[in-house]
mmCIF file of C-alpha atoms and ligand atoms in Angstrom:
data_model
loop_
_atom_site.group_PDB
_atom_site.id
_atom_site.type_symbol
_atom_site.label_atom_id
_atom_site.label_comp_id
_atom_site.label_asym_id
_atom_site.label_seq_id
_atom_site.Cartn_x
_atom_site.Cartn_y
_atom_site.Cartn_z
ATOM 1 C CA UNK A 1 123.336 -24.712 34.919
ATOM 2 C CA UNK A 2 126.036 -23.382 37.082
ATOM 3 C CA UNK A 3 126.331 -25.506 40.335
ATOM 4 C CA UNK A 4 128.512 -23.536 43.072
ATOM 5 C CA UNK A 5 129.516 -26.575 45.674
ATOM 6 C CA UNK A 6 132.312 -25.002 47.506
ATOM 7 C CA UNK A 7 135.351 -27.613 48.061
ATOM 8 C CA UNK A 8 136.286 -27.106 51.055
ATOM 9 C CA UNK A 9 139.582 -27.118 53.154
ATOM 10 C CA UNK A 10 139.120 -30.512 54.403
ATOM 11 C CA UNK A 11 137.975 -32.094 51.041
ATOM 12 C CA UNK A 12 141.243 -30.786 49.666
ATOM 13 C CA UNK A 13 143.002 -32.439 52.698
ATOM 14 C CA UNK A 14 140.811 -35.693 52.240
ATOM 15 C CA UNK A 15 141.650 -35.608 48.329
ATOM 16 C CA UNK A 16 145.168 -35.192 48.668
ATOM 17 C CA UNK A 17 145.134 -38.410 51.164
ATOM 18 C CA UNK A 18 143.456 -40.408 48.578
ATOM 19 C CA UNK A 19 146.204 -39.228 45.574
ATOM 20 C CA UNK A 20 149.249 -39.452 48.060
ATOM 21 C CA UNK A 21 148.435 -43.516 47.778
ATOM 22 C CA UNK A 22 149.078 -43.257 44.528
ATOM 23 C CA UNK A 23 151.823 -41.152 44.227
ATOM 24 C CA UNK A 24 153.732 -41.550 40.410
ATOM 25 C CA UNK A 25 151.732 -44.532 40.161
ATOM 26 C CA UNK A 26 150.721 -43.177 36.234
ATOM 27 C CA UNK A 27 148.514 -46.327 35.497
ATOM 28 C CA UNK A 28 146.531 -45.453 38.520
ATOM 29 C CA UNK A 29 144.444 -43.010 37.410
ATOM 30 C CA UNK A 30 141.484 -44.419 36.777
ATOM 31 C CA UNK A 31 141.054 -46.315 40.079
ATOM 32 C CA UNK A 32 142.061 -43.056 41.904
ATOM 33 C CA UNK A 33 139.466 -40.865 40.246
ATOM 34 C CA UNK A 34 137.282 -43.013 40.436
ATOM 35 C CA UNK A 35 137.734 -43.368 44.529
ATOM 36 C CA UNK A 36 137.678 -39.796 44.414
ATOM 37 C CA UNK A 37 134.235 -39.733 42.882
ATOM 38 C CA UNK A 38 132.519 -42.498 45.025
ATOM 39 C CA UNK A 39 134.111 -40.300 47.817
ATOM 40 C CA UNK A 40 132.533 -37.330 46.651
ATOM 41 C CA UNK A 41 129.641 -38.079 44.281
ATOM 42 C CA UNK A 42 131.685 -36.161 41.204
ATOM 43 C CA UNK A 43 135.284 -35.901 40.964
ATOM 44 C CA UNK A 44 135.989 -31.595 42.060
ATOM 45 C CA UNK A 45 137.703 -29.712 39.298
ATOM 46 C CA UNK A 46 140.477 -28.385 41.949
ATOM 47 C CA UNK A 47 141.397 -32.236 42.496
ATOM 48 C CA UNK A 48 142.524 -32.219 39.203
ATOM 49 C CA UNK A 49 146.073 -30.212 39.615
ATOM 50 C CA UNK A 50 146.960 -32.323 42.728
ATOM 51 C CA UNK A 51 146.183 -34.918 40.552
ATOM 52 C CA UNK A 52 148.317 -34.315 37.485
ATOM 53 C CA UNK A 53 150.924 -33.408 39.874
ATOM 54 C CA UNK A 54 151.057 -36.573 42.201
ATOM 55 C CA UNK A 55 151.130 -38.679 38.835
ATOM 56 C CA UNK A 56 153.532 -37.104 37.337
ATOM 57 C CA UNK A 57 150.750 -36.026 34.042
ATOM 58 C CA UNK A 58 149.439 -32.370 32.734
ATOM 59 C CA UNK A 59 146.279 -31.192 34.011
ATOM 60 C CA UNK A 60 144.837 -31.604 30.594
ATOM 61 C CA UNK A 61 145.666 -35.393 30.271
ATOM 62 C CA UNK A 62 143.777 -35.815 33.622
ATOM 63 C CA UNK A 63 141.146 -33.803 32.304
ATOM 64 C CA UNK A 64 141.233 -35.544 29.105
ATOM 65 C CA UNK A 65 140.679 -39.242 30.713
ATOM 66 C CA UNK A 66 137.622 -37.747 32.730
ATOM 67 C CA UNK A 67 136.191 -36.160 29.602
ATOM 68 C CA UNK A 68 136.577 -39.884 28.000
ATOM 69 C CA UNK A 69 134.709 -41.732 30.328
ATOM 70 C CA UNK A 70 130.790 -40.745 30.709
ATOM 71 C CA UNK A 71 130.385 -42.678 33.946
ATOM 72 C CA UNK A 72 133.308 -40.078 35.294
ATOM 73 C CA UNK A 73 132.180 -36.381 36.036
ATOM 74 C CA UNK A 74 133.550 -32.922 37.458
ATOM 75 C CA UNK A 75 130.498 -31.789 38.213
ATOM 76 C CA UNK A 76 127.587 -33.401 41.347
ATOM 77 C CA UNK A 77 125.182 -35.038 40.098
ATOM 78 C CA UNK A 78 121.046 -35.304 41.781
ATOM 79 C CA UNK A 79 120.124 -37.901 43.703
ATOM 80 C CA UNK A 80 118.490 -39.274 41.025
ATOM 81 C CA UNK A 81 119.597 -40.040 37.779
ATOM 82 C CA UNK A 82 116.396 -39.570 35.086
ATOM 83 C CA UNK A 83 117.461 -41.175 31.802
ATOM 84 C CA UNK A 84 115.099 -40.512 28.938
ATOM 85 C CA UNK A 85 115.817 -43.081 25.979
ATOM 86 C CA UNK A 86 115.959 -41.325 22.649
ATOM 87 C CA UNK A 87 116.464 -44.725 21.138
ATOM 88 C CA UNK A 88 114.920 -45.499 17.267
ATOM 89 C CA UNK A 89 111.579 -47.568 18.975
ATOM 90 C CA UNK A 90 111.071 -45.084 21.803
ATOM 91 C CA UNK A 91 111.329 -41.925 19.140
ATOM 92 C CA UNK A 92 108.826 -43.167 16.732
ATOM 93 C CA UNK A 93 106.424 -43.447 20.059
ATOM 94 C CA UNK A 94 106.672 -40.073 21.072
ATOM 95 C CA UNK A 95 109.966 -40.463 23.321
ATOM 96 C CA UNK A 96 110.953 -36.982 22.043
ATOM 97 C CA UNK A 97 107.677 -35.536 23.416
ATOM 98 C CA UNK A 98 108.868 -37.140 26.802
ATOM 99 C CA UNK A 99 112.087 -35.984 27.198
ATOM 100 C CA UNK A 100 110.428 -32.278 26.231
ATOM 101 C CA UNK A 101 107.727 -32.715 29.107
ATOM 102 C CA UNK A 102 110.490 -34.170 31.656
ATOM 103 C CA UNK A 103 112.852 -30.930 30.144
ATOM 104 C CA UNK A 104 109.324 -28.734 31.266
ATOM 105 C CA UNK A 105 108.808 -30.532 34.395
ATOM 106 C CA UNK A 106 112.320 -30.564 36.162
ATOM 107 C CA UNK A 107 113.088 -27.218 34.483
ATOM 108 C CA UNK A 108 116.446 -28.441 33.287
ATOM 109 C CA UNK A 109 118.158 -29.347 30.142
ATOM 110 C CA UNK A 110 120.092 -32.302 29.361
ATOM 111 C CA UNK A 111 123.288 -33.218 31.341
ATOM 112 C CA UNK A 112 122.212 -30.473 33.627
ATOM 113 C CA UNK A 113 120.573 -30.715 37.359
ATOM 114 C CA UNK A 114 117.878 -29.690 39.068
ATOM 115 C CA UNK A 115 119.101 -26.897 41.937
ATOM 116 C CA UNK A 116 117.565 -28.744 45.029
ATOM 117 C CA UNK A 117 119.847 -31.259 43.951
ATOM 118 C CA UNK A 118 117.361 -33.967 43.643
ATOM 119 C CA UNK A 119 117.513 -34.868 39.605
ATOM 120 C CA UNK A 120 120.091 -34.997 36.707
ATOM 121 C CA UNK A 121 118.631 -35.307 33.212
ATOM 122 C CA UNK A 122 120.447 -37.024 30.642
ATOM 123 C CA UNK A 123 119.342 -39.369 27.452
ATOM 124 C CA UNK A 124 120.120 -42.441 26.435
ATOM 125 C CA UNK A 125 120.854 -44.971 23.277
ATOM 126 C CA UNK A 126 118.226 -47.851 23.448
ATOM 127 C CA UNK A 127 117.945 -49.152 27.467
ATOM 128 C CA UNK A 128 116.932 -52.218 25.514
ATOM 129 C CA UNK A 129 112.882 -52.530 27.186
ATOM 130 C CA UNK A 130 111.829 -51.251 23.194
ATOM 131 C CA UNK A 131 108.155 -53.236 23.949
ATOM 132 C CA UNK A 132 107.871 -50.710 26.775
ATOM 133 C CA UNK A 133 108.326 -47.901 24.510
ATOM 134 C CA UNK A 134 108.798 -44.989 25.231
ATOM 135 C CA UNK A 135 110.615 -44.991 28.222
ATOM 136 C CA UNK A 136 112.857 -43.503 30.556
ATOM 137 C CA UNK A 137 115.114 -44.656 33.749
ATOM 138 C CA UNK A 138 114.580 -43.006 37.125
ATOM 139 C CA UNK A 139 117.234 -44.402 39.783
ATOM 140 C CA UNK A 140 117.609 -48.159 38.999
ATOM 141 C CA UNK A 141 113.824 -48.159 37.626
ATOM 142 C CA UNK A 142 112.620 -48.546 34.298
ATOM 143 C CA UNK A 143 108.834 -47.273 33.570
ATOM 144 C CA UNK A 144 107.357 -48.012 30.144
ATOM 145 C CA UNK A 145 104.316 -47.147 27.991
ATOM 146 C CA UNK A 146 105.392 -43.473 29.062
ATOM 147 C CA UNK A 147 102.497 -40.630 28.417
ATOM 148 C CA UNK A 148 102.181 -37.337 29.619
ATOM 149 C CA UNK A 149 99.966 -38.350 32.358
ATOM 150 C CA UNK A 150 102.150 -40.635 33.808
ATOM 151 C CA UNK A 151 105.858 -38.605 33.158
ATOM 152 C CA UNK A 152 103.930 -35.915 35.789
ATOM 153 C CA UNK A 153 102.608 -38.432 38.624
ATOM 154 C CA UNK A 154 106.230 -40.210 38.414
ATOM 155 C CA UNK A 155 107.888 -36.838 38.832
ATOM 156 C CA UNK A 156 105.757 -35.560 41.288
ATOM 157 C CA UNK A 157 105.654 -38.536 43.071
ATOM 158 C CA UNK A 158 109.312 -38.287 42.954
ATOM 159 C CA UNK A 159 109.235 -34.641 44.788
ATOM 160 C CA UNK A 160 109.800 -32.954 41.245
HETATM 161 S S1 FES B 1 114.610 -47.708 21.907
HETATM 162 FE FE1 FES B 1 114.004 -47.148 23.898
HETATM 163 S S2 FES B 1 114.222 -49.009 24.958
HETATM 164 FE FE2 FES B 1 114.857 -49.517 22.979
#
């Protein structure tokens, strides 16, 4: 899903105040995109050239060190963060027939997120609860013993 957040003027100006501290400081990268994303919730695409420029890299090594980490992203995320596990225990107890019903519910695929803003959908390798099984992170919450019943009332209860 497309998201069309408009950078604008003064989060250029703001950006280019955060890179100018680390100006042809190479080995800074990570710390500076990452202040750029707790900044900004996501790190903009058109930070990217003042980036590689300030550093002294190519776009596409910026680019590439983004792509490398999952916890860094070019795109916003929802408020909150709905992590299905597709690990082996949650699988053989129906954890695929979750993350279909969450897919149904939010109306979004994985890595992609809701319009209003309010959810990201992703999956995860074991979140190591596997007695709980299946489950699925919302926010910093784990719920367990996950059934159709109960994916709707957490949704809804979360304003999905
Ligand atoms: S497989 Fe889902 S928590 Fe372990």
């Amino acid at each position: 899903m497309e998201r069309a957040k408009e950078v604008t003027e003064a989060d250029l100006a703001r950006i280019k105040e955060i890179v100018s501290e680390y100006s042809r400081q190479k080995w800074a990268l990570i710390p500076l995109v990452q202040k750029i994303q707790e900044e900004f919730g996501y790190i903009p695409p058109d930070s990217i050239p003042i980036i590689s420029g300030a550093l002294g890299l190519f776009p596409s090594q910026v680019q590439g060190v983004i792509s490398f980490y999952a916890q860094l992203y070019t795109e916003p995320k929802g408020k909150n963060m709905v992590r299905v596990c597709r690990g082996t225990a949650c699988h053989v107890r129906g954890g695929k027939t979750i993350l279909k019903l969450v897919k149904q519910q939010l109306g979004v695929e994985e890595g992609e997120t809701t319009p209003d803003m309010e959810y990201t959908l992703e999956t995860v390798a074991c979140i190591g609860v596997c007695a709980l099984a299946p489950n699925m992170v919302v926010g910093d919450r784990v719920y367990g013993h996950l059934n159709p019943k109960k994916v709707e009332q957490l949704l809804k209860k979360n304003g999905g």
